[in-house]
PDB file of C-alpha atoms in Angstrom:
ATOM      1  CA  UNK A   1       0.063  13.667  -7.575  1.00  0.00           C
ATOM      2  CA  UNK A   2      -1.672  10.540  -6.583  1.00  0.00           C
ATOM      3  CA  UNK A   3       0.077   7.604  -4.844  1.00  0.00           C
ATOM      4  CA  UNK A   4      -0.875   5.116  -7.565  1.00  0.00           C
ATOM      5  CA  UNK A   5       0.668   7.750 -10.144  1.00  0.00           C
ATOM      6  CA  UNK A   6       4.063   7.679  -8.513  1.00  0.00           C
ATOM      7  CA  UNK A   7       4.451   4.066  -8.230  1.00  0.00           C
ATOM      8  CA  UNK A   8       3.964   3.992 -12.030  1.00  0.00           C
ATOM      9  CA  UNK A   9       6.224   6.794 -13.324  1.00  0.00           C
ATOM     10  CA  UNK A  10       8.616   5.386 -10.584  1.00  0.00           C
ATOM     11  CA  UNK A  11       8.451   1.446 -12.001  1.00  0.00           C
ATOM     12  CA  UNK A  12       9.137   3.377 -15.653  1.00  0.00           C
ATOM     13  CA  UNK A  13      11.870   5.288 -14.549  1.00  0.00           C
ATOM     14  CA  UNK A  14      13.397   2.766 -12.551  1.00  0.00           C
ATOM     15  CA  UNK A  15      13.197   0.131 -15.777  1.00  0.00           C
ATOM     16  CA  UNK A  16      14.582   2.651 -18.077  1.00  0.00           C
ATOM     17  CA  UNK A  17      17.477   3.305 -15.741  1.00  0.00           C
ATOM     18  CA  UNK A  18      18.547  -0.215 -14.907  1.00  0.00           C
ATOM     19  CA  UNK A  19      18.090  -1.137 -18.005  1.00  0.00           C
ATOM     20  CA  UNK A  20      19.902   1.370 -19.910  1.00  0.00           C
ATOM     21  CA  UNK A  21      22.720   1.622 -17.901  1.00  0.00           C
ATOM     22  CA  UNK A  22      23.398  -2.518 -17.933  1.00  0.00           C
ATOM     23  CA  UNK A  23      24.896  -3.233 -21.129  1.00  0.00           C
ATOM     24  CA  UNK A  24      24.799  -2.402 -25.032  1.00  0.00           C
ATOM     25  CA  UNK A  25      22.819  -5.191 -26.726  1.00  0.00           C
ATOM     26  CA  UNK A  26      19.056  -4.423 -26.911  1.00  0.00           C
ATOM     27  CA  UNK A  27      16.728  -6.269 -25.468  1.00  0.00           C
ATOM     28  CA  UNK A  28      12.363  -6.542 -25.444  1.00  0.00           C
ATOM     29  CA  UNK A  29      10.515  -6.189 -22.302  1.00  0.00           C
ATOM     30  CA  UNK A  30       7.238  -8.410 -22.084  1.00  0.00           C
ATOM     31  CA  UNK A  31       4.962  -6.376 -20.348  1.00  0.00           C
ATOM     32  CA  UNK A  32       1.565  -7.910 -18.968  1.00  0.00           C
ATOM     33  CA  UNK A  33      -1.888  -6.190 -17.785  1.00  0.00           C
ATOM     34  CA  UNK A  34      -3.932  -9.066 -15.878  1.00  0.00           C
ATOM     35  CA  UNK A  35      -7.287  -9.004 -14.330  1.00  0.00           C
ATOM     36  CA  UNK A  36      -6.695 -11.489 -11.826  1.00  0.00           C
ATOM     37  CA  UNK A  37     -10.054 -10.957 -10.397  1.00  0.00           C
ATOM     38  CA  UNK A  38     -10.450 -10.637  -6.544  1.00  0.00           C
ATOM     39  CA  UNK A  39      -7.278 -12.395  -5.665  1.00  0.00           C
ATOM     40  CA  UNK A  40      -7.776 -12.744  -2.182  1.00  0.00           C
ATOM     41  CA  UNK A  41      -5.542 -15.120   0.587  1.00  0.00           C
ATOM     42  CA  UNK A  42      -7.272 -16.962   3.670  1.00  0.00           C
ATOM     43  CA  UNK A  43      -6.090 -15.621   6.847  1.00  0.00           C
ATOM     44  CA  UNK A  44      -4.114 -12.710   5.558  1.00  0.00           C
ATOM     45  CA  UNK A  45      -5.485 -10.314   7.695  1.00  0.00           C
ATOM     46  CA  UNK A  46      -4.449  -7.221   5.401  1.00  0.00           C
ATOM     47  CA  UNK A  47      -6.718  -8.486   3.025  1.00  0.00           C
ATOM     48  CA  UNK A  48      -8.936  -5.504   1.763  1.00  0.00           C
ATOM     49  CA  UNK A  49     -12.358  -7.297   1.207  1.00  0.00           C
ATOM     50  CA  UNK A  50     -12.732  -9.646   3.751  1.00  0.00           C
ATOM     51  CA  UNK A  51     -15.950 -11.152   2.079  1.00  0.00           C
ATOM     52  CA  UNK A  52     -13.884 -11.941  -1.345  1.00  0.00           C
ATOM     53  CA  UNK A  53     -13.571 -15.034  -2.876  1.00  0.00           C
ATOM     54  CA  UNK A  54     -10.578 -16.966  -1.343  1.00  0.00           C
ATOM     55  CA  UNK A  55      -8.413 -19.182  -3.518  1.00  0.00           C
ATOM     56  CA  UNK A  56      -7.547 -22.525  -2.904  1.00  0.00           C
ATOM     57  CA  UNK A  57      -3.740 -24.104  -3.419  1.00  0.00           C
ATOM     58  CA  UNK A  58      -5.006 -25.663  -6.645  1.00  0.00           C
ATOM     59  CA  UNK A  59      -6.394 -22.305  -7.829  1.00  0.00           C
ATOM     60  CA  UNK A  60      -3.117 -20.641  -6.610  1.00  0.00           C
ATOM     61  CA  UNK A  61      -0.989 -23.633  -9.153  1.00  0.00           C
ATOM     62  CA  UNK A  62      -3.248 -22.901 -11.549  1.00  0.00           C
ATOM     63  CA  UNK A  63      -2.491 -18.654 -11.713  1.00  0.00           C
ATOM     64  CA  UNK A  64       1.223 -19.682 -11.623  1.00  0.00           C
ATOM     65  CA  UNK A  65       0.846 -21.684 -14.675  1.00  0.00           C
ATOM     66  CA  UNK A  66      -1.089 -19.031 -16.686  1.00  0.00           C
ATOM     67  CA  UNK A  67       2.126 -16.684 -15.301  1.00  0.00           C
ATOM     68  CA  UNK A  68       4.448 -19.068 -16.638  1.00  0.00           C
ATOM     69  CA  UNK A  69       2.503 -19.339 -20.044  1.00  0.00           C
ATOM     70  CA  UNK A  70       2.037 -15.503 -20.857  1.00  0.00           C
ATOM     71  CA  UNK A  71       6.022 -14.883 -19.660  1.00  0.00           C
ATOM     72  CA  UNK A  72       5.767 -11.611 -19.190  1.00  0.00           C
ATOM     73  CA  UNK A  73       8.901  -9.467 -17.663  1.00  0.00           C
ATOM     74  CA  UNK A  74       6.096  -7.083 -15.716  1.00  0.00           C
ATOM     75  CA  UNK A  75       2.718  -7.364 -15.059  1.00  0.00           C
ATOM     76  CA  UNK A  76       0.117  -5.080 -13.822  1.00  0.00           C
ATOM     77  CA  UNK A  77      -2.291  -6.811 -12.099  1.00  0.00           C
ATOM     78  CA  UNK A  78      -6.273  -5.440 -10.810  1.00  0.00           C
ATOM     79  CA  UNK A  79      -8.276  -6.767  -8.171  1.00  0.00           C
ATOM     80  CA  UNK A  80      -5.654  -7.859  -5.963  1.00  0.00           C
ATOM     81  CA  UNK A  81      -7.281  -7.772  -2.175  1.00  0.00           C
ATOM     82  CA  UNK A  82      -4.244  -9.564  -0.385  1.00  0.00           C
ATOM     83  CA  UNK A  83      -0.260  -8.758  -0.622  1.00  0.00           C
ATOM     84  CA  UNK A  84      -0.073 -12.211   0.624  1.00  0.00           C
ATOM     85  CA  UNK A  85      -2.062 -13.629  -2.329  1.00  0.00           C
ATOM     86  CA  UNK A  86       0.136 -11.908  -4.904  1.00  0.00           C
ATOM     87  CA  UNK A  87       3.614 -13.897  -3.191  1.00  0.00           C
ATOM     88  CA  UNK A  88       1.333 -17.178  -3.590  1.00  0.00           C
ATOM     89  CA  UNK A  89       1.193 -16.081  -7.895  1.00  0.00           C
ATOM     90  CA  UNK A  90       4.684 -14.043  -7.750  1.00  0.00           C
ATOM     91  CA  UNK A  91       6.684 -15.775  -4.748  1.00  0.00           C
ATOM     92  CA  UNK A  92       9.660 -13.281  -3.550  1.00  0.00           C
ATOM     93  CA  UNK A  93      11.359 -16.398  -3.275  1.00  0.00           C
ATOM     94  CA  UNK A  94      11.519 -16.915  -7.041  1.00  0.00           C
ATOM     95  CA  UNK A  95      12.828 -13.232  -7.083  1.00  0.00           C
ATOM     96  CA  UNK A  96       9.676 -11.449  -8.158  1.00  0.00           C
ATOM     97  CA  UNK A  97       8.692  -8.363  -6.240  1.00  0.00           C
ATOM     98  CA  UNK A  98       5.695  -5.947  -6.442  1.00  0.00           C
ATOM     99  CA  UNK A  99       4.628  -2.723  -5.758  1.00  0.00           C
ATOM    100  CA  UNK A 100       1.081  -1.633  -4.170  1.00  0.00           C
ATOM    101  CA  UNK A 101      -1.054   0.927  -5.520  1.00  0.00           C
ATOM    102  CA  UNK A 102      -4.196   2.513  -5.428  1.00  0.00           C
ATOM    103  CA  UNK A 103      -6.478   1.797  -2.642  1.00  0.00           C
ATOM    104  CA  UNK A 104      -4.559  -0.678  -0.570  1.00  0.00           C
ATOM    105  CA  UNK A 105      -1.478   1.831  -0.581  1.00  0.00           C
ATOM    106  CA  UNK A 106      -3.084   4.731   0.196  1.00  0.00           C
ATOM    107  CA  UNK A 107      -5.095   2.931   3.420  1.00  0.00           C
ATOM    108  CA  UNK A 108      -2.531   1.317   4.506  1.00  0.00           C
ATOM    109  CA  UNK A 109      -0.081   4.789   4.127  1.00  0.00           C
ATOM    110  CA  UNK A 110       2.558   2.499   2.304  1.00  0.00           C
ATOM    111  CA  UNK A 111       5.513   3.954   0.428  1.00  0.00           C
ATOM    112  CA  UNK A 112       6.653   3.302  -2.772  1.00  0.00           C
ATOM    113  CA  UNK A 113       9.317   0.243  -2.427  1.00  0.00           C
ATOM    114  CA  UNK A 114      10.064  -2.560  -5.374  1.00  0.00           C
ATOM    115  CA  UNK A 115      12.636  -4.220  -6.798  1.00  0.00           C
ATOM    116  CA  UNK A 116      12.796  -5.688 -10.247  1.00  0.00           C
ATOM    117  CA  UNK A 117      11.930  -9.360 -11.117  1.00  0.00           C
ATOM    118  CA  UNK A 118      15.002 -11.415 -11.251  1.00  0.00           C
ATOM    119  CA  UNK A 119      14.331 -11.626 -14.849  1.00  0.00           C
ATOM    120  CA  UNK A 120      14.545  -7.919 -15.865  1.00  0.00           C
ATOM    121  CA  UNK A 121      17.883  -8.173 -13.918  1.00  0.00           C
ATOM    122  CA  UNK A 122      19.136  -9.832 -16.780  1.00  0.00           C
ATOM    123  CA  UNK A 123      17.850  -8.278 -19.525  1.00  0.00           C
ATOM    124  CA  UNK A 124      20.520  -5.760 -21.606  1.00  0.00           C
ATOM    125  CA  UNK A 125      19.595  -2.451 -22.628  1.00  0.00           C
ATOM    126  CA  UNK A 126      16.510  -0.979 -23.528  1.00  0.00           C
ATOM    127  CA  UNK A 127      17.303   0.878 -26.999  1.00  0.00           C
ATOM    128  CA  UNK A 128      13.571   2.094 -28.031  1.00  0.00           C
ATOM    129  CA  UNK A 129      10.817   1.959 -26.272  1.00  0.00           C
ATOM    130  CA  UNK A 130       7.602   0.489 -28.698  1.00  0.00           C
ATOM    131  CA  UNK A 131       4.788   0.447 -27.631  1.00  0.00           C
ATOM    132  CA  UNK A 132       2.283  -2.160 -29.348  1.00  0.00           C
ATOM    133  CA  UNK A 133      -1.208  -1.912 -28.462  1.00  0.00           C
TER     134      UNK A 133
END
């Protein structure tokens, strides 16, 4: 099994769990898929493509106010070239967390660590799972 593929079964499994086991009222998850496009972090020197375009602050504000506007429980971002550019979108200090897949993981031999969003904490129980595409 690829890397990539067990950080996903292990963010489903890990929803359905928490979720299921934290109360009886039902509740939606929001999920969100997001080409950020090369999201890369000046001076971050685990930054994949060091020739990416780097944001600025104001670029950085303007990401977290897209974020706020979609309010989405979960998103699954692409192009992401810096870990330390997604905590300037989804600050750990806010209480969202992330997990690393794909090529970054695998060259950088990370394992598979995340915690939910503080938001999914307090969501109830997930009763059905529908998927809307």
């Amino acid at each position: 099994m690829r890397y990539g593929q067990s950080c996903w079964r292990m963010l489903v499994v890990t929803i359905i769990a928490v979720l299921s086991a934290a109360g009886a009222s039902a509740a939606e998850i929001k999920l969100g898929n997001w080409n950020i496009q090369t999201l890369g972090y000046s001076g971050d020197p685990q930054t994949v493509f060091a020739g990416d375009y780097i944001r600025k602050p104001a670029d950085f504000a303007d990401l977290r106010n897209w974020r706020d506007k979609v309010g989405a429980d979960v998103y699954f971002l692409q192009e992401v070239t810096s870990p330390a550019a997604i905590n300037e979108v989804f600050p750990l200090s806010d209480g969202w967390s992330f997990c690393i897949s794909g090529q970054y993981a695998v060259d950088e031999n990370l394992p598979v660590v995340w915690q939910l969003n503080a938001r999914m904490r307090s969501l109830r129980q997930l009763t059905a799972l529908n998927l809307r595409f």
